[in-house]
Coordinates of C-alpha atoms in Angstrom, one line a residue:
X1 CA -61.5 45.8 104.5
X2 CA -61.2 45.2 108.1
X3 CA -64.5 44.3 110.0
X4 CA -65.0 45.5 113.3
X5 CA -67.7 45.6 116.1
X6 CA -68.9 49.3 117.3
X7 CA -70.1 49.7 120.8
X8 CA -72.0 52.7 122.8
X9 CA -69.4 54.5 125.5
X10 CA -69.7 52.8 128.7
X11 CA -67.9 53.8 132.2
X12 CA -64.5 51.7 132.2
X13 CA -62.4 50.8 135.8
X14 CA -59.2 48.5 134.9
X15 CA -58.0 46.8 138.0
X16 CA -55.3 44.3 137.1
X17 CA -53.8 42.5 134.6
X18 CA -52.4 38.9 133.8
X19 CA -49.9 37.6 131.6
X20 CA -51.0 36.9 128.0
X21 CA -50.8 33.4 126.6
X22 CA -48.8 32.8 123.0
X23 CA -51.4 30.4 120.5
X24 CA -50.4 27.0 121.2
X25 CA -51.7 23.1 120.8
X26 CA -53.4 23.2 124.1
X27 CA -54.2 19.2 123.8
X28 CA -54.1 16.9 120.5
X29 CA -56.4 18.9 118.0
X30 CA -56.8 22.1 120.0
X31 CA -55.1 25.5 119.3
X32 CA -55.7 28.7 121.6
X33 CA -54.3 31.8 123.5
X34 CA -54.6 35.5 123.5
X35 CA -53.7 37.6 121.3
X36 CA -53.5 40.3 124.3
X37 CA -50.8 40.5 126.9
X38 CA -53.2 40.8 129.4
X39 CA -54.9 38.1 128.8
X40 CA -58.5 39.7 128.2
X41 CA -59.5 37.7 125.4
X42 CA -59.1 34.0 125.0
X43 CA -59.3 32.3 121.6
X44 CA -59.4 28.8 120.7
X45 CA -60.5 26.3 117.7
X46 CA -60.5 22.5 117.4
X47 CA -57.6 21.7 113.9
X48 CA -60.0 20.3 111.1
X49 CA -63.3 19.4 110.6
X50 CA -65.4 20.0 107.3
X51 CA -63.3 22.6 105.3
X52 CA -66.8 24.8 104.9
X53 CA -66.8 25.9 108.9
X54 CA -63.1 25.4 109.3
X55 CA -62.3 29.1 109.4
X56 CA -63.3 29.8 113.0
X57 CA -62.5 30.6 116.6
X58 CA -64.4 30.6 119.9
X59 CA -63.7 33.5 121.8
X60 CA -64.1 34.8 125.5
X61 CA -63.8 38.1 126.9
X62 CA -62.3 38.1 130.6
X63 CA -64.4 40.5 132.3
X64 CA -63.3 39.2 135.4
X65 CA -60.2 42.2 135.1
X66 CA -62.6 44.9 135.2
X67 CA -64.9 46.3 138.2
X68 CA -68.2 47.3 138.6
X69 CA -69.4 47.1 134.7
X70 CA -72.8 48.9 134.3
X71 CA -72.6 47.5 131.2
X72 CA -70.6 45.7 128.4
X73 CA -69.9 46.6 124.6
X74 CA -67.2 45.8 123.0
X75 CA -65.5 47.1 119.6
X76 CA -63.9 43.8 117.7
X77 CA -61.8 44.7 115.1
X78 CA -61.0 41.9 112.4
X79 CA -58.8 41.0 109.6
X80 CA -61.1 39.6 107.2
X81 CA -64.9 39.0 106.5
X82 CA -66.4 37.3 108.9
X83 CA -70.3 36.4 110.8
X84 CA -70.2 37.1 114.8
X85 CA -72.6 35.0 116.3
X86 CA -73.5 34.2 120.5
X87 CA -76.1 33.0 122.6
X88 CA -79.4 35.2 122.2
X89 CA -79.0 35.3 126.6
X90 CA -75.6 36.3 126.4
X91 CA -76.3 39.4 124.0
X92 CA -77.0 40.9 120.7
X93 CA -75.3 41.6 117.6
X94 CA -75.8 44.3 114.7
X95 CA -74.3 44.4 111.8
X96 CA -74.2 46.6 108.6
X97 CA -72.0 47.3 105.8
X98 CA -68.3 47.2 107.4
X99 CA -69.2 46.8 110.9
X100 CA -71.1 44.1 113.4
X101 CA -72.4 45.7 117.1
X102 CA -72.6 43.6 120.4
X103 CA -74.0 44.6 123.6
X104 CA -73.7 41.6 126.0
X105 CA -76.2 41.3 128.9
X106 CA -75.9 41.5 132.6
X107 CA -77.0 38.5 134.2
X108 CA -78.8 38.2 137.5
X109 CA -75.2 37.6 139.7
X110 CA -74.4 41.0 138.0
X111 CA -71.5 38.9 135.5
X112 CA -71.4 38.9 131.8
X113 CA -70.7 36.0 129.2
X114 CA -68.3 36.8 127.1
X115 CA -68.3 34.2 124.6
X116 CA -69.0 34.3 121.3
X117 CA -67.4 32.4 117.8
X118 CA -66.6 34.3 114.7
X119 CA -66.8 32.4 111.6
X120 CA -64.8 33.2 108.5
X121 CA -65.6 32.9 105.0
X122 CA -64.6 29.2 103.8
X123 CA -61.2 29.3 102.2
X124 CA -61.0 32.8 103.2
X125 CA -58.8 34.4 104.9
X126 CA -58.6 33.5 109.1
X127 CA -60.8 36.3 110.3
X128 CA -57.7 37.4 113.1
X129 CA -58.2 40.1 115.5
X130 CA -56.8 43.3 114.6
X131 CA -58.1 45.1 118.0
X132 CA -59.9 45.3 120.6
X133 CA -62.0 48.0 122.8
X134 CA -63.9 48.6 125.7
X135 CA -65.8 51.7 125.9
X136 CA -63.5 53.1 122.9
X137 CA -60.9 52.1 125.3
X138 CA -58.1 49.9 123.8
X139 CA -57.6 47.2 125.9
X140 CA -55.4 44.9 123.7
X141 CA -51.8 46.7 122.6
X142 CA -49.5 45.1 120.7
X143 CA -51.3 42.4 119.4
X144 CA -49.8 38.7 118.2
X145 CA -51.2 37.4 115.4
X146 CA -52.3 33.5 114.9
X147 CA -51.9 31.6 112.4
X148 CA -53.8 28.6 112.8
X149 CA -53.9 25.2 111.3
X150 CA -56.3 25.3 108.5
X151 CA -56.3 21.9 106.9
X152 CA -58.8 22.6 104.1
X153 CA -56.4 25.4 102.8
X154 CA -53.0 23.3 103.3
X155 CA -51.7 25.0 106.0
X156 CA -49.4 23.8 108.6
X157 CA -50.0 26.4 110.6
X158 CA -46.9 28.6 112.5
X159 CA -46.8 31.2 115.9
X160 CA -45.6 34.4 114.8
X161 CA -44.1 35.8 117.8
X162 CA -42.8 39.0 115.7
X163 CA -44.7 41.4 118.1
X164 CA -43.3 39.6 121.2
X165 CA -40.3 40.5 123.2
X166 CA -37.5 38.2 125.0
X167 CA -39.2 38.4 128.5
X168 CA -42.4 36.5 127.0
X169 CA -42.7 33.6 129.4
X170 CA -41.4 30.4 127.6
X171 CA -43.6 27.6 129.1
X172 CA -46.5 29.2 127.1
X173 CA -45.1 28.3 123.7
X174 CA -45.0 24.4 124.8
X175 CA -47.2 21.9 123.4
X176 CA -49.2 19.7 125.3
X177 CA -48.0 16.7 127.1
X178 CA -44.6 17.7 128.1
X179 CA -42.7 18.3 131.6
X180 CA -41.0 21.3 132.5
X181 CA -39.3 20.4 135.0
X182 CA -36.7 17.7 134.3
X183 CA -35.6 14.9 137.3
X184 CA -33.3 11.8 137.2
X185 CA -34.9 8.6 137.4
X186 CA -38.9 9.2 137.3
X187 CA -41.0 6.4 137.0
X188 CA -40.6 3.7 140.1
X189 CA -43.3 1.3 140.9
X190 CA -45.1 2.5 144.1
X191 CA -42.7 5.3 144.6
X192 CA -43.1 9.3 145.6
X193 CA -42.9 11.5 142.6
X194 CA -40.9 15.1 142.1
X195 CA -42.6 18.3 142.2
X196 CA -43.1 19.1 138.5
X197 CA -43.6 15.3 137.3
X198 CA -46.8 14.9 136.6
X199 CA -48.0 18.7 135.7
X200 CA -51.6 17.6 134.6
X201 CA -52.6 15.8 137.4
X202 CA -55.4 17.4 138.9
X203 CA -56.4 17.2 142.5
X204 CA -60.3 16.8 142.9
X205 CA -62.0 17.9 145.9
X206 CA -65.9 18.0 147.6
X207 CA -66.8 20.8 149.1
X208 CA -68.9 20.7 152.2
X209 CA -69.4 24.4 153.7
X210 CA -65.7 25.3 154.5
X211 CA -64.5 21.4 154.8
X212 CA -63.0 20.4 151.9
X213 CA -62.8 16.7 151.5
X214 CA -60.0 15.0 148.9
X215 CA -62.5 12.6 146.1
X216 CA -60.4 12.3 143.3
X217 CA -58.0 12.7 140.7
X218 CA -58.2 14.4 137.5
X219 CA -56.3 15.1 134.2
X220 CA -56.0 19.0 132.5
X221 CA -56.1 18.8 128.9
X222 CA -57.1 22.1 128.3
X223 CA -57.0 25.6 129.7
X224 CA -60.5 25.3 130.9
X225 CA -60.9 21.3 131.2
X226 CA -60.4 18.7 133.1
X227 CA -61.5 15.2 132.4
X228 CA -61.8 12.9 135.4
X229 CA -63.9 9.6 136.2
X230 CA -68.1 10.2 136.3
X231 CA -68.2 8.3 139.3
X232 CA -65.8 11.1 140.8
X233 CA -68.9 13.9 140.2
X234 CA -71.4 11.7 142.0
X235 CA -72.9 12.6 145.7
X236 CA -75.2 10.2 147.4
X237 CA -76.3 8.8 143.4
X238 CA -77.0 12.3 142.1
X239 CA -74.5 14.8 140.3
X240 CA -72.8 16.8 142.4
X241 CA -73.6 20.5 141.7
X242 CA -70.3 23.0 140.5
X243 CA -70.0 24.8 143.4
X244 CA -69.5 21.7 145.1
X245 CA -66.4 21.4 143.4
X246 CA -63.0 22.1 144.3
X247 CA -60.0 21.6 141.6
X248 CA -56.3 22.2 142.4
X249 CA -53.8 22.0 140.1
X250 CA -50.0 21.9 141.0
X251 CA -50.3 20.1 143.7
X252 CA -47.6 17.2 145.2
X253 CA -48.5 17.1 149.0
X254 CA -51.9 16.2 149.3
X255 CA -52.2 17.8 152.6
X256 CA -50.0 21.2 152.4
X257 CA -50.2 23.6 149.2
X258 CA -47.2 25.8 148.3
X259 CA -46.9 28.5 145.5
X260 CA -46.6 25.8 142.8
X261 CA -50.5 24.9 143.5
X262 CA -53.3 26.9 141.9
X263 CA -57.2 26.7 143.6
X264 CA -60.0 26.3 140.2
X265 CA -64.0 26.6 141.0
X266 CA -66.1 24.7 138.6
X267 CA -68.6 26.0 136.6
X268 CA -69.4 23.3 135.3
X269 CA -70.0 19.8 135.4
X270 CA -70.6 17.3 132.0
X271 CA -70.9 13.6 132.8
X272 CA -71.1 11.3 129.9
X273 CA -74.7 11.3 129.1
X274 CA -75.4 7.2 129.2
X275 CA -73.5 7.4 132.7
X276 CA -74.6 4.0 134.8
X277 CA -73.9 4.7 138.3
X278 CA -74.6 0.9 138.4
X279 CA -72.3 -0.6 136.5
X280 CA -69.8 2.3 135.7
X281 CA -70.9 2.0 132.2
X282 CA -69.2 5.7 130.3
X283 CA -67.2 6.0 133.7
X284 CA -66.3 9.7 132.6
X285 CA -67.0 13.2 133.0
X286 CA -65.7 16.9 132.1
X287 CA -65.2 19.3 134.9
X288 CA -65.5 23.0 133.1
X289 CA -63.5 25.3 135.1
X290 CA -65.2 29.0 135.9
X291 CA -61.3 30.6 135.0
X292 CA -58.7 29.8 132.6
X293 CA -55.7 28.1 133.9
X294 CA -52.2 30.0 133.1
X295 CA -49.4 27.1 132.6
X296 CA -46.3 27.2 134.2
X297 CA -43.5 24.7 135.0
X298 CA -46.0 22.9 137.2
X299 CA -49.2 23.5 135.6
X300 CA -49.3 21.8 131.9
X301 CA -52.5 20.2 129.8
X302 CA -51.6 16.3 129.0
X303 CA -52.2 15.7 125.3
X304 CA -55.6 13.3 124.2
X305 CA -55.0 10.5 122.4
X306 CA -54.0 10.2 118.1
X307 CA -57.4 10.1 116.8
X308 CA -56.2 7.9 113.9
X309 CA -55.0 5.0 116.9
X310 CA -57.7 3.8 118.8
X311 CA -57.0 0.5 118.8
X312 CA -56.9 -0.9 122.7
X313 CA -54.2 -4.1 120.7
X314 CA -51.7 -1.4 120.1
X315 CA -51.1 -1.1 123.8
X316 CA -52.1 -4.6 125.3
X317 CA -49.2 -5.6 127.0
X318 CA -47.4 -1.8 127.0
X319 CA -46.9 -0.4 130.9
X320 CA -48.7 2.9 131.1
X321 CA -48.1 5.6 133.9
X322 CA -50.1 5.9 136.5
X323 CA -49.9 8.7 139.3
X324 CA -52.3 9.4 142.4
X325 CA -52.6 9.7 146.1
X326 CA -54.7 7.1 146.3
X327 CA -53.9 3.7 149.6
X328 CA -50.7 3.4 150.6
X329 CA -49.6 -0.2 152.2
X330 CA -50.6 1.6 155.3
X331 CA -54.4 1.4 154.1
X332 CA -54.1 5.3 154.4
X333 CA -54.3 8.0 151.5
X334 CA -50.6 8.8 150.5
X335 CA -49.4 12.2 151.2
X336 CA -47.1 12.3 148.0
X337 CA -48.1 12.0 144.8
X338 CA -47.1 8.7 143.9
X339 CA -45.9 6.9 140.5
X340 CA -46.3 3.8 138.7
X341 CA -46.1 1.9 135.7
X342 CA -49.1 -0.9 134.8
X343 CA -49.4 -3.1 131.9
X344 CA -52.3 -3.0 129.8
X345 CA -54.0 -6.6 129.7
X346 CA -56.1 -8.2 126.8
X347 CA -60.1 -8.7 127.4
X348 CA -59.8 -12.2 127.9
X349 CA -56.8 -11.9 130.1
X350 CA -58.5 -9.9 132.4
X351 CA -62.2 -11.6 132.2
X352 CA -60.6 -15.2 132.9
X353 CA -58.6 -13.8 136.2
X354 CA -62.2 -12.6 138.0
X355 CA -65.1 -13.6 135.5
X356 CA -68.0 -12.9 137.9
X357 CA -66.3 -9.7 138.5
X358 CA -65.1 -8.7 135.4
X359 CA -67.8 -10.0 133.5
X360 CA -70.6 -7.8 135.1
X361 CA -68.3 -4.3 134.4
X362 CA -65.8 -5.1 131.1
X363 CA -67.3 -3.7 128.3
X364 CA -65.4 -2.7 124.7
X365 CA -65.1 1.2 125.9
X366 CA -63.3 0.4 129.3
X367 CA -59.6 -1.9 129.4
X368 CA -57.7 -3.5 132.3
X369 CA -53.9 -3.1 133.3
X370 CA -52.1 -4.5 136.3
X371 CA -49.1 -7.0 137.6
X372 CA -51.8 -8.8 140.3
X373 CA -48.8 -8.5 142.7
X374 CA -49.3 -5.7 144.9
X375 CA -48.7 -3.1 142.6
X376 CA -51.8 -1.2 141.9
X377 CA -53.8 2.4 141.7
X378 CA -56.3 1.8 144.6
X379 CA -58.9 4.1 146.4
X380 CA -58.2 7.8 146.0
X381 CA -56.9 7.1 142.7
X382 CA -59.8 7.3 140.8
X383 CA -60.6 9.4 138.3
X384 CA -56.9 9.8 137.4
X385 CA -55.2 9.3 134.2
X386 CA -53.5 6.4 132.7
X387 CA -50.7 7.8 130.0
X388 CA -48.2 7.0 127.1
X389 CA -45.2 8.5 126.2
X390 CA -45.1 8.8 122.5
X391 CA -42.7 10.9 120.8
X392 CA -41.5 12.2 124.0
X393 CA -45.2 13.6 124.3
X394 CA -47.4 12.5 127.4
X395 CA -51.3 11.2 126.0
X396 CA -53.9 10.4 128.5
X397 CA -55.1 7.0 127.5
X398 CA -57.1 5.8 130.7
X399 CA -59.0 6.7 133.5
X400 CA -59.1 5.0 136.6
X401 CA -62.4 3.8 137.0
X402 CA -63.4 1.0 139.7
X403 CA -61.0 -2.3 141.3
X404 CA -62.3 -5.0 143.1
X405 CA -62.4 -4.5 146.7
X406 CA -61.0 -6.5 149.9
X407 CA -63.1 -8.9 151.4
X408 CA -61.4 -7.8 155.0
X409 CA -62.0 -4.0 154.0
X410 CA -63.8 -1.7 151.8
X411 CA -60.9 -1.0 149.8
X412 CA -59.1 -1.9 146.5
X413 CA -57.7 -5.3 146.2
X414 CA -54.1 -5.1 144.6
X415 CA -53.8 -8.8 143.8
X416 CA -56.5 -8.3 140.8
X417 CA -56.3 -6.6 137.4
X418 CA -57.9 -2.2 137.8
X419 CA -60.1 -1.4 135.0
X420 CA -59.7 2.3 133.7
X421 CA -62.7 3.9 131.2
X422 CA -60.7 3.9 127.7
X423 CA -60.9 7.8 127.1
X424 CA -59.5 6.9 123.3
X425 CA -63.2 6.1 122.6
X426 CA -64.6 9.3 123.8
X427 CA -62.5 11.5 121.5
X428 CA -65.5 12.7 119.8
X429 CA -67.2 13.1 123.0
X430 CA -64.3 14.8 124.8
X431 CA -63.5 17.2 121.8
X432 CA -67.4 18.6 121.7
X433 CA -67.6 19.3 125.1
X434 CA -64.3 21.0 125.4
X435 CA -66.1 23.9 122.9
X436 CA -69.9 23.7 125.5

C-alpha cells in the first residue's frame, strides 16, 4: 500500500527551478539528494545507528522556488509504511488509515519550515518517495529512487539512476572528499594554489552593515554545513548572531569573486557547547547555512574523519594539508589561496618546544603540527582545515585553532609548533548537529 499525505487546495505560483541533486555520500556517514530535478525536496540520513530507527530520512521542502504562498500543504506520497513527524511550530500532521495530512505554518517573516523526518518500520522496507504535490499540483516528475545504506538489513546500498538521462550533471554523483578539477604538481610549501584545488574551503566573512570584513576560514562537509574554528563565531566575547555572517564558497582570490564563487547566509550558528573563549578549550563550531549548496567542479564537501581511527598516533609525524589566506612574509593577508603541508607532532614534542605556552592551551582534544622553520598557517588562517588523503579521499582532520604570536607584532609566530582543535573527537558532536 503506498502512504501518502493529503492536503487542502492552496493558490500555487512556480517561479524557477534548480537542478536536482543524485543521492550521494555527502561526507563520511551521510547520504542525501533529491529525488526531484528541481531540487524541491532535499533528503538526507546519517548510515547506521541502532537498527530499530535506522529506516529514516530528514526531509526539507524548498519553498524558497515558489512566491507569495498564502499557505502550505503538501501531498507526500510513499513507498512503504511509515510515521511523519515535525516540529509542533513548524505544522501539523493527520493521519488515518492509508494517508497522513500536513499543513505547515506561516511564520512571522511570512516563510515556512519545511522540514520534517519520516521514519520507517524497522527492517521494513525504506519508506521512499513515490510523489510529491503542492496544491494537487505535481511538483516532482520523474522521480529517482534511493537506495540507502541500511546496515541493520545488510545492505550496501546502490544509486539507481534508471530514471535519469545522460545530461544529469556528473559532479553530483561524487563522493565526498574529492577534486574535480585535476592540476600538475599541487601541494608546495607556502605556495599559491589552482582554482579548483581545495573545493571545500570555505571563505568566512563579518558582516558590518554593507562592509564585509574577511575573519576566517571554513571547511564544507555537507550541503548545509560548514564546520570552522569557535573562536571564528566570536564578536567582542559574545557569539556573533547569523545574519552577521557571510560564507563564500568557491573562492581563490580573496579580494575579486568570479562565477566559480557562490555567496551562503547563515542561519545558524552552533558553537561547541563547553566553548572557552579563554583558553580555546572545544575550539569549534558549526555554521548552518539558510540554502543548500549545489556542488560543482569548484564547490565539493571534504569527507569527516573514519570513525573507527581516532587515534591522534596514527598521524604523529604524517604532513597534513593545509590551505588559507592567512600572513604572507609580507605580514599582509595573501590574496591567493595558498597551500601547505605540516607534520603532525607528538604531545610531548610540542609541550617541551614552548611549555608555558603549550602547557596552558594543549589538551587531549586539540594536536600540534609544524616544521618551526617559517613554514606555517598564521593569522587569517584560522578556522581552516587540516586534511589527509586516504584512499585518494580528502578527510578534514584539524582545525586551525590559535599560534603563538610575535613579540614585535600581534601576529603568528612561524618559528613555533600551530595547534589545530582535533575534529576526529567531535565526530559524535559534528554528526548530531549536522541533522539540528
Amino acid at each position: 500500500m503506498i502512504f501518502h499525505l493529503v492536503i487542502v487546495q492552496l493558490v500555487l505560483i512556480f517561479i524557477g527551478s534548480a537542478l536536482s541533486q543524485e543521492f550521494r555520500f555527502i561526507s563520511e556517514a551521510l547520504q542525501g539528494g533529491s529525488p526531484c530535478r528541481n531540487g524541491v525536496l532535499f533528503m538526507e540520513r546519517f548510515i547506521g545507528g541502532p537498527p530499530s530507527k535506522e529506516n529514516y530520512w530528514n526531509g526539507s521542502i524548498n519553498f524558497d522556488l515558489y512566491k507569495n504562498l498564502p499557505e502550505a500543504r503538501i501531498s507526500l506520497f510513499l513507498t512503504a509504511p511509515a510515521t511523519i513527524f515535525l516540529d509542533e511550530e513548524d505544522g501539523r500532521v493527520l493521519s488515518d488509515s492509508d494517508a497522513f495530512h500536513i499543513t505547515f505554518l506561516k511564520k512571522d517573516d511570512g516563510s515556512f519550515n519545511g522540514k520534517f523526518r519520516v521514519q520507517g518500520r524497522p527492517k521494513g522496507d525504506f519508506p521512499n518517495v513515490a510523489g510529491l504535490t503542492l496544491n494537487n499540483v505535481d511538483i516532482c516528475p520523474n522521480l529517482t529512487e534511493w537506495k540507502p545504506t541500511i546496515l541493520g538489513a545488510g545492505n550496501t546500498g546502490s544509486i539507481d539512476l534508471a530514471n535519469r538521462d545522460d545530461e544529469t550533471d556528473p559532479v553530483s554523483l561524487s563522493p565526498c572528499g574529492q577534486r574535480k578539477v585535476q592540476h600538475q604538481g599541487l601541494i608546495t610549501n607556502g605556495f599559491p594554489s589552482e582554482e579548483g584545488d581545495w573545493p571545500w574551503h570555505a571563505a568566512i566573512y563579518h558582516v558590518d552593515s554593507i562592509i564585509f570584513s574577511y575573519k576566517c576560514g571554513g571547511t564544507l562537509v555537507s550541503s548545509r554545513a560548514v564546520i570552522t574554528a569557535g573562536h571564528c563565531v566570536v564578536d567582542n566575547n559574545n557569539i556573533i548572531v547569523p545574519e552577521r555572517v557571510l560564507v563564500r564558497l568557491g573562492q581563490h582570490n580573496r579580494l575579486v569573486t568570479n562565477s566559480n564563487t557562490k555567496e551562503y547566509r547563515v542561519y545558524k550558528i552552533i558553537p561547541h557547547e563547553e566553548f572557552d573563549t579563554t583558553n580555546l578549550r572545544n575550539d569549534i563550531a558549526i555554521l548552518k547555512l539558510a540554502t543548500e549548496v549545489s556542488f560543482t567542479n569548484y564547490i565539493q564537501p571534504a569527507c569527516l574523519w573514519d570513525k573507527s581511527s581516532t587515534d591522534l598516533n596514527e598521524v604523529v609525524k604524517e604532513a597534513g594539508y593545509v590551505v588559507g589566506w592567512g600572513f604572507n612574509e609580507q605580514d599582509e593577508l595573501s590574496d591567493i589561496l595558498s597551500q601547505g603541508r605540516m607534520p603532525v607532532v607528538s604531545f610531548t614534542t610540542c609541550l617541551s618546544s614552548n611549555r608555558p605556552f603549550f602547557g596552558h592551551y594543549l589538551s587531549d582534544m586539540n594536536y600540534c603540527a609544524g616544521f618551526r622553520n617559517g613554514t606555517s598557517v598564521c593569522n587569517g588562517d584560522s578556522g581552516g582545515g587540516m586534511f589527509f588523503k586516504v584512499n585518494n579521499i580528502f578527510r578534514l582532520r584539524g582545525i586551525v585553532s590559535l599560534a603563538v604570536t610575535r613579540e614585535d607584532k600581534n601576529i603568528c609566530n612561524s618559528k613555533h609548533y600551530v595547534i589545530f582543535t582535533d575534529s576526529a573527537k567531535y565526530l559524535n558532536w559534528i554528526e548530531t548537529h549536522l541533522l539540528d
